[in-house]
Coordinates of C-alpha atoms in Angstrom, one line a residue:
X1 CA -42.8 -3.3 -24.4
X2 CA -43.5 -6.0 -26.7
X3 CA -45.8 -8.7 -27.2
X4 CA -44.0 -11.8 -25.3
X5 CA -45.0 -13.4 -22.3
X6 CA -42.3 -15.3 -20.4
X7 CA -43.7 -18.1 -18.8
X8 CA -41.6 -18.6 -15.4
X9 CA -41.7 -22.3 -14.5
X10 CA -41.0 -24.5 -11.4
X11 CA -41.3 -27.6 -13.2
X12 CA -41.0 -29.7 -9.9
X13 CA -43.6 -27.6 -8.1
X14 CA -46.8 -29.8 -7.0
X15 CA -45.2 -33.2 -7.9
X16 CA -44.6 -32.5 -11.4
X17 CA -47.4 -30.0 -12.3
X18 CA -45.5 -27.3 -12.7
X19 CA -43.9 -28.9 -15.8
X20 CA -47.2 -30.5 -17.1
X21 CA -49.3 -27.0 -16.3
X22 CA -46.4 -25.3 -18.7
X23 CA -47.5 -26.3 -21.6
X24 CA -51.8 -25.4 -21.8
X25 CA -50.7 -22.1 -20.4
X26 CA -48.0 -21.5 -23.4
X27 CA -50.9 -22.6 -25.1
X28 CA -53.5 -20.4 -24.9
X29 CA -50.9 -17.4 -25.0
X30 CA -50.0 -18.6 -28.3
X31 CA -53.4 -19.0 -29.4
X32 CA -53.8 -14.9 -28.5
X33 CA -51.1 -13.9 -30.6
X34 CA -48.4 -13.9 -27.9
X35 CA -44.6 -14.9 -28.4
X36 CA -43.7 -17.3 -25.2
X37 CA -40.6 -17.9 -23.6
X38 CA -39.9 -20.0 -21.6
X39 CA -37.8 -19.5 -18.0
X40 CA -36.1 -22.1 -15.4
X41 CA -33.2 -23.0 -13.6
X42 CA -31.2 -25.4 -12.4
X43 CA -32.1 -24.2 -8.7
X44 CA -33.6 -20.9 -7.0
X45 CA -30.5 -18.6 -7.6
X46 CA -30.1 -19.2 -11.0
X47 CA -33.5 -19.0 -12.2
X48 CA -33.8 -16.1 -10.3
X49 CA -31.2 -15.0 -12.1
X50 CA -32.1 -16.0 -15.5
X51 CA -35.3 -14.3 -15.1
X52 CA -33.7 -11.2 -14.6
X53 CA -32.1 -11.3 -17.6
X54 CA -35.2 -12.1 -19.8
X55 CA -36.6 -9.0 -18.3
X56 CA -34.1 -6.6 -20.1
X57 CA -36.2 -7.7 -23.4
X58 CA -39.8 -5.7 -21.8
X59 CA -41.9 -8.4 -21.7
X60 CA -45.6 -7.4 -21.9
X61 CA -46.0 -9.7 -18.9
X62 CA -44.5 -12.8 -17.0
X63 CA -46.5 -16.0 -15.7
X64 CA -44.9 -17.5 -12.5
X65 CA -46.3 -21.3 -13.1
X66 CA -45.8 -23.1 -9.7
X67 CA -46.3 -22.4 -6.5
X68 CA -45.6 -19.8 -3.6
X69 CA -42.2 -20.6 -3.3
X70 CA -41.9 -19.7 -6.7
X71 CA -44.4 -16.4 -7.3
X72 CA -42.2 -14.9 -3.7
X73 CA -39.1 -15.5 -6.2
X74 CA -40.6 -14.0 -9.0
X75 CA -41.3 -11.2 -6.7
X76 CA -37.8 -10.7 -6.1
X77 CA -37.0 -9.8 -10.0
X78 CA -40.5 -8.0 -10.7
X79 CA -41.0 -5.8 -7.6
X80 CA -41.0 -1.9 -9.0
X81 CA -39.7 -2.6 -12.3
X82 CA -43.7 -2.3 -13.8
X83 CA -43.6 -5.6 -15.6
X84 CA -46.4 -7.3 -14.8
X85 CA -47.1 -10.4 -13.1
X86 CA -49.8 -12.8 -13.8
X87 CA -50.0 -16.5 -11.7
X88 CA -50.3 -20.1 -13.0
X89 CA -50.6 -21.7 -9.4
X90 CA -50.0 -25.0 -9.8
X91 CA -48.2 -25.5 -6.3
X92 CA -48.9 -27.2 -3.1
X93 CA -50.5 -24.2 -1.0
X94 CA -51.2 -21.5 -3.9
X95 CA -51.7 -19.3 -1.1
X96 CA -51.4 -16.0 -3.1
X97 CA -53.8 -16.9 -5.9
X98 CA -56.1 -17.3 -3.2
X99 CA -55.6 -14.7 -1.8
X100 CA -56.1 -12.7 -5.0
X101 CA -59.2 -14.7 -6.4
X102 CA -57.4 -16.1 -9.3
X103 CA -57.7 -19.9 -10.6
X104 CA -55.7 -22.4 -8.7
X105 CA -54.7 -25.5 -10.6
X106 CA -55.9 -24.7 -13.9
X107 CA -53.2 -23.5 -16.2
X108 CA -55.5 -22.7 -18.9
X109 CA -58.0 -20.8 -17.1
X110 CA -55.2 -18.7 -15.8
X111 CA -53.7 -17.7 -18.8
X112 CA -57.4 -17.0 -20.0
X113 CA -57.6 -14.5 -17.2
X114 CA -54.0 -12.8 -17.8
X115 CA -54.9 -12.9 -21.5
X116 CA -57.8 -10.8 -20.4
X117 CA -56.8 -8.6 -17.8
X118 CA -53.4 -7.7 -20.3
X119 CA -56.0 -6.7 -23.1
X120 CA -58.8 -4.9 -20.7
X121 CA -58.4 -3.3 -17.3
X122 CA -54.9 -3.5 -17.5
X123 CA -52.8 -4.8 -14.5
X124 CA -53.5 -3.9 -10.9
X125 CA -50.9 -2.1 -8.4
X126 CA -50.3 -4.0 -5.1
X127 CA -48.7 -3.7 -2.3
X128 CA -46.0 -6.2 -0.7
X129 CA -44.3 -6.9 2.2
X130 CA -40.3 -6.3 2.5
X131 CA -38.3 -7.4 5.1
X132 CA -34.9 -6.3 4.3
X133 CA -33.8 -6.8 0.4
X134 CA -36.6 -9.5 0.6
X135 CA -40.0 -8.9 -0.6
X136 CA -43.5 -11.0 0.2
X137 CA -47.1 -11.5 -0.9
X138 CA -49.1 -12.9 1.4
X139 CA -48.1 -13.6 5.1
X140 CA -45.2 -13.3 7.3
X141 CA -45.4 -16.2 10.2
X142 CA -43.7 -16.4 13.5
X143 CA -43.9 -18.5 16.0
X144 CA -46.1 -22.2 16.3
X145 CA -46.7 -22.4 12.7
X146 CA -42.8 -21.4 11.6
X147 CA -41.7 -24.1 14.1
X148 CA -44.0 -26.4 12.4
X149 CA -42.5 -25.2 9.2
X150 CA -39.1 -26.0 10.8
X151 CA -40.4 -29.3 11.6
X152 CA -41.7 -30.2 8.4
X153 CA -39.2 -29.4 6.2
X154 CA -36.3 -31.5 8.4
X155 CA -38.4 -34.7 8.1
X156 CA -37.7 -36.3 4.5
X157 CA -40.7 -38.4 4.8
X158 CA -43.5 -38.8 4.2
X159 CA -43.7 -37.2 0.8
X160 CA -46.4 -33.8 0.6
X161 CA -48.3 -32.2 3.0
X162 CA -48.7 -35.0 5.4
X163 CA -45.4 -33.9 6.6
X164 CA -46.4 -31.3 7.8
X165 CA -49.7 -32.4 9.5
X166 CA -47.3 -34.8 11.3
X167 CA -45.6 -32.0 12.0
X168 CA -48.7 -29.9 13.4
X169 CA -49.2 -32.6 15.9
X170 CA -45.2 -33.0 17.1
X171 CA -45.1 -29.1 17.5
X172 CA -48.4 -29.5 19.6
X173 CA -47.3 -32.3 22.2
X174 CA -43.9 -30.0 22.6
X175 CA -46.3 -26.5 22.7
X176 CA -44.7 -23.8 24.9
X177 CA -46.2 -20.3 24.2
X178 CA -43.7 -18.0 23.0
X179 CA -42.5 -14.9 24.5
X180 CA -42.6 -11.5 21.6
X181 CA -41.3 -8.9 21.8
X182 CA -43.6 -7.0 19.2
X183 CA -42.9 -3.0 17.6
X184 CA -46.2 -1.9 15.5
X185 CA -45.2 1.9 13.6
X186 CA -43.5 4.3 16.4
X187 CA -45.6 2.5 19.0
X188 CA -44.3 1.4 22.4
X189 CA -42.5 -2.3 22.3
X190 CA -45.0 -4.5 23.7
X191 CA -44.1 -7.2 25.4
X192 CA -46.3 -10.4 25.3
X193 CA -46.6 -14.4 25.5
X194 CA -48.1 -15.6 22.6
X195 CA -49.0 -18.8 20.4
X196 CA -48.1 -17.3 17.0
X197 CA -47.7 -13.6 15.5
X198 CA -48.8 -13.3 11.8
X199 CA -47.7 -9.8 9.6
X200 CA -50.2 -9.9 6.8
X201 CA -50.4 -8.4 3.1
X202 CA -52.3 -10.8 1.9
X203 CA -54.9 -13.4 3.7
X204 CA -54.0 -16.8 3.8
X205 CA -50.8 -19.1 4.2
X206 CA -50.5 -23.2 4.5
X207 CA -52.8 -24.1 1.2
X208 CA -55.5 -22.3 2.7
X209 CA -55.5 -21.2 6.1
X210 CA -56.7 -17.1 6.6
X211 CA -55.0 -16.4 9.1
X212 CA -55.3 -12.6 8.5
X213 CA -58.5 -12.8 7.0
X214 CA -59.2 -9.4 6.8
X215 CA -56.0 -7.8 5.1
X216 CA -56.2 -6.1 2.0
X217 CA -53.5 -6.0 -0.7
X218 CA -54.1 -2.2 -1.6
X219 CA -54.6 -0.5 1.6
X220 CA -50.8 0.4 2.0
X221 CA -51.0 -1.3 6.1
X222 CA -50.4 -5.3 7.4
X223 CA -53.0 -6.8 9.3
X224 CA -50.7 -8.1 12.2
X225 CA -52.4 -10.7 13.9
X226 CA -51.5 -12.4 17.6
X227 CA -53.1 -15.6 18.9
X228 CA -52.3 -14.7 22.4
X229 CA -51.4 -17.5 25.4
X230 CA -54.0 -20.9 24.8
X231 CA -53.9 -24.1 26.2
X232 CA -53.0 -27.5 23.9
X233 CA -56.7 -28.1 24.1
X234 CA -58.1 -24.4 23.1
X235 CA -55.6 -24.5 19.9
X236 CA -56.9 -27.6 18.8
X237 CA -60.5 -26.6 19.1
X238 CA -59.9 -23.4 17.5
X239 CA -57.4 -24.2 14.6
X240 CA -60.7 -25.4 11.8
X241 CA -61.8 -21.6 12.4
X242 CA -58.7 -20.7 10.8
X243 CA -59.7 -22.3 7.5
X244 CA -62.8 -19.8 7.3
X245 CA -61.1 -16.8 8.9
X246 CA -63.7 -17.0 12.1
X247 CA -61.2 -17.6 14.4
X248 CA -60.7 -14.0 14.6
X249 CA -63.9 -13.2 17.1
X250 CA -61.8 -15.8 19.5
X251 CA -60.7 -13.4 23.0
X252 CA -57.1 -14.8 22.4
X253 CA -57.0 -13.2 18.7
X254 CA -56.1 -9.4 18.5
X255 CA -55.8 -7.3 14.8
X256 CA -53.7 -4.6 14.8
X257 CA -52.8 -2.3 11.4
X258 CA -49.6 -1.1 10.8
X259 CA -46.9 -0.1 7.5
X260 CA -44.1 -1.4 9.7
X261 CA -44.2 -4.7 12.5
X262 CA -41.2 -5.8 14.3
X263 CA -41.1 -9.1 15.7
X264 CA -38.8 -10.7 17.9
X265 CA -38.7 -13.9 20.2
X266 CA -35.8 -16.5 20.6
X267 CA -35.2 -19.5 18.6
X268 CA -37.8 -18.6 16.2
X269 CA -37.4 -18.6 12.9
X270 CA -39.6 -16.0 10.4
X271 CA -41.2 -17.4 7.2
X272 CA -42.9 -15.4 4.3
X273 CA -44.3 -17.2 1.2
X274 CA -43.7 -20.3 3.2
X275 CA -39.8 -19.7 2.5
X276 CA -37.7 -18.8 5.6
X277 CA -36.2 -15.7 6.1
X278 CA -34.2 -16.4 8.8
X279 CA -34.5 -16.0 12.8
X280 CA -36.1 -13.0 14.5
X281 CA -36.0 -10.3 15.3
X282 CA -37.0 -9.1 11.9
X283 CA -38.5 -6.0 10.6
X284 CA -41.1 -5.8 8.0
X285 CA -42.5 -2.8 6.2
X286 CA -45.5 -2.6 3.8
X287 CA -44.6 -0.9 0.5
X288 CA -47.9 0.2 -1.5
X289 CA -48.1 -0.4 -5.0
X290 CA -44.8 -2.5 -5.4
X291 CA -45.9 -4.6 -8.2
X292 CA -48.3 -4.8 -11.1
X293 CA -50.4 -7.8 -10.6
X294 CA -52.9 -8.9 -13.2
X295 CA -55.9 -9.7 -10.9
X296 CA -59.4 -9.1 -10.4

């Protein structure tokens, strides 16, 4: 162990942010006596890649400055080696700093609180989700919201997340309800029609929405949530619950707990981190304590 920090960076996340966030974080690690480097890549692979390589020198920690897309790939190179993991979120959702109550578009105050947490309670252990060799932090989505994700990410414009509302509103004048095929532990397959099936580890996905409100990232289970069969009108109505977890008290919504979730439906395709990880049927399991997160 030693006393850098390598600062992981998506320098295009949040229109630019990630690059301009990059440089208060180094910052203030500097300021506390740390030795930064500095991590990217010409595209996903290779920084993933280069990342793995920096980690052979025992960082005392790594900062993943960006967003979800690029904390789920810093996952990839960081889940059970011990290294730590702090987050800069700096992204367009920052859906797993909310989740774990850290700042969200404030580099400094972020590497204030891993500066902290490194030199006081120490780092916590979480669990994550893992879906073959692939490994996620907050919430695994199938169904309406992956084909929105679909949607939104084939249309090159407009810019941002106005995509994707324009894609909220496409998906909902072509809603069908989807029928899962859905495996919870050693349970019975059940078989059901339903508008979306979410496998959480952590709380929220889509820059805010808690879907899975009440999952917990150190219980060792997924809150596996199932918006059953509603009409066009009922999903509009209900959808603002989402953004304050309340939607779960709706008859349609059921919660079950489980280490292991199946999920399969036709011509959907599975998303975790908001990155896709291709089409069902797909098996996640919930692996307690997988990384070392430094969070409340």
């Amino acid at each position: 162990m030693t006393s850098e920090i390598i600062l992981f960076v998506n320098p295009t996340a949040g229109r630019g942010r990630g690059a301009r966030a990059a440089l208060p974080a180094s910052r203030v690690l500097r300021d506390a006596g740390y030795r930064v480097r500095t991590v990217l890549g010409t595209d996903a692979d290779d920084a993933a890649g280069r990342l793995r390589e920096a980690l052979t020198s025992r960082p005392a920690a790594v900062l993943a400055v960006g967003g979800d897309g690029l904390a789920g790939l810093a996952l990839q190179a960081l889940a059970g080696t011990g290294t730590p993991l702090g987050l800069v979120a700096v992204g367009t959702g920052n859906d797993f700093a909310r989740t774990l109550g850290l700042p969200v578009r404030d580099p400094e105050a972020a590497a204030r609180f891993a500066v902290r947490t490194l030199e006081g309670p120490g780092p916590r252990p979480l669990d994550l989700g893992q879906v073959g060799d692939r490994w996620f932090g907050t919430v695994l989505a199938a169904g309406f919201d992956s084909r929105v994700n679909d949607r939104g990410n084939r249309m090159r414009l407009p810019a941002g997340r106005f995509k994707y509302d324009l894609a909220i509103l496409a998906e909902l004048a072509a809603f069908r309800p989807v029928p899962f095929k859905l495996a919870l532990d050693d349970g019975p397959v059940l078989d059901l029609d339903a508008t979306l099936v979410a496998v959480g580890n952590g709380t929220s996905y889509g820059g805010g929405l808690r879907m899975c409100a009440g999952a917990r990232l150190d219980d060792g289970l997924f809150d596996v949530v199932v918006v059953g069969e509603v009409s066009r009108a009922e999903l509009v109505r209900v959808f603002p619950k989402v953004y304050k977890g309340t939607h779960l008290s709706h008859p349609a919504v059921t919660v079950h707990r489980a280490r292991s979730v199946t999920v399969e439906a036709p011509d959907i395709t599975g998303y975790a981190d908001g990155e896709p990880l291709g089409a069902l049927p797909l098996t996640a399991r919930c692996v307690p304590g997988a990384v070392r997160m430094l969070a409340p």
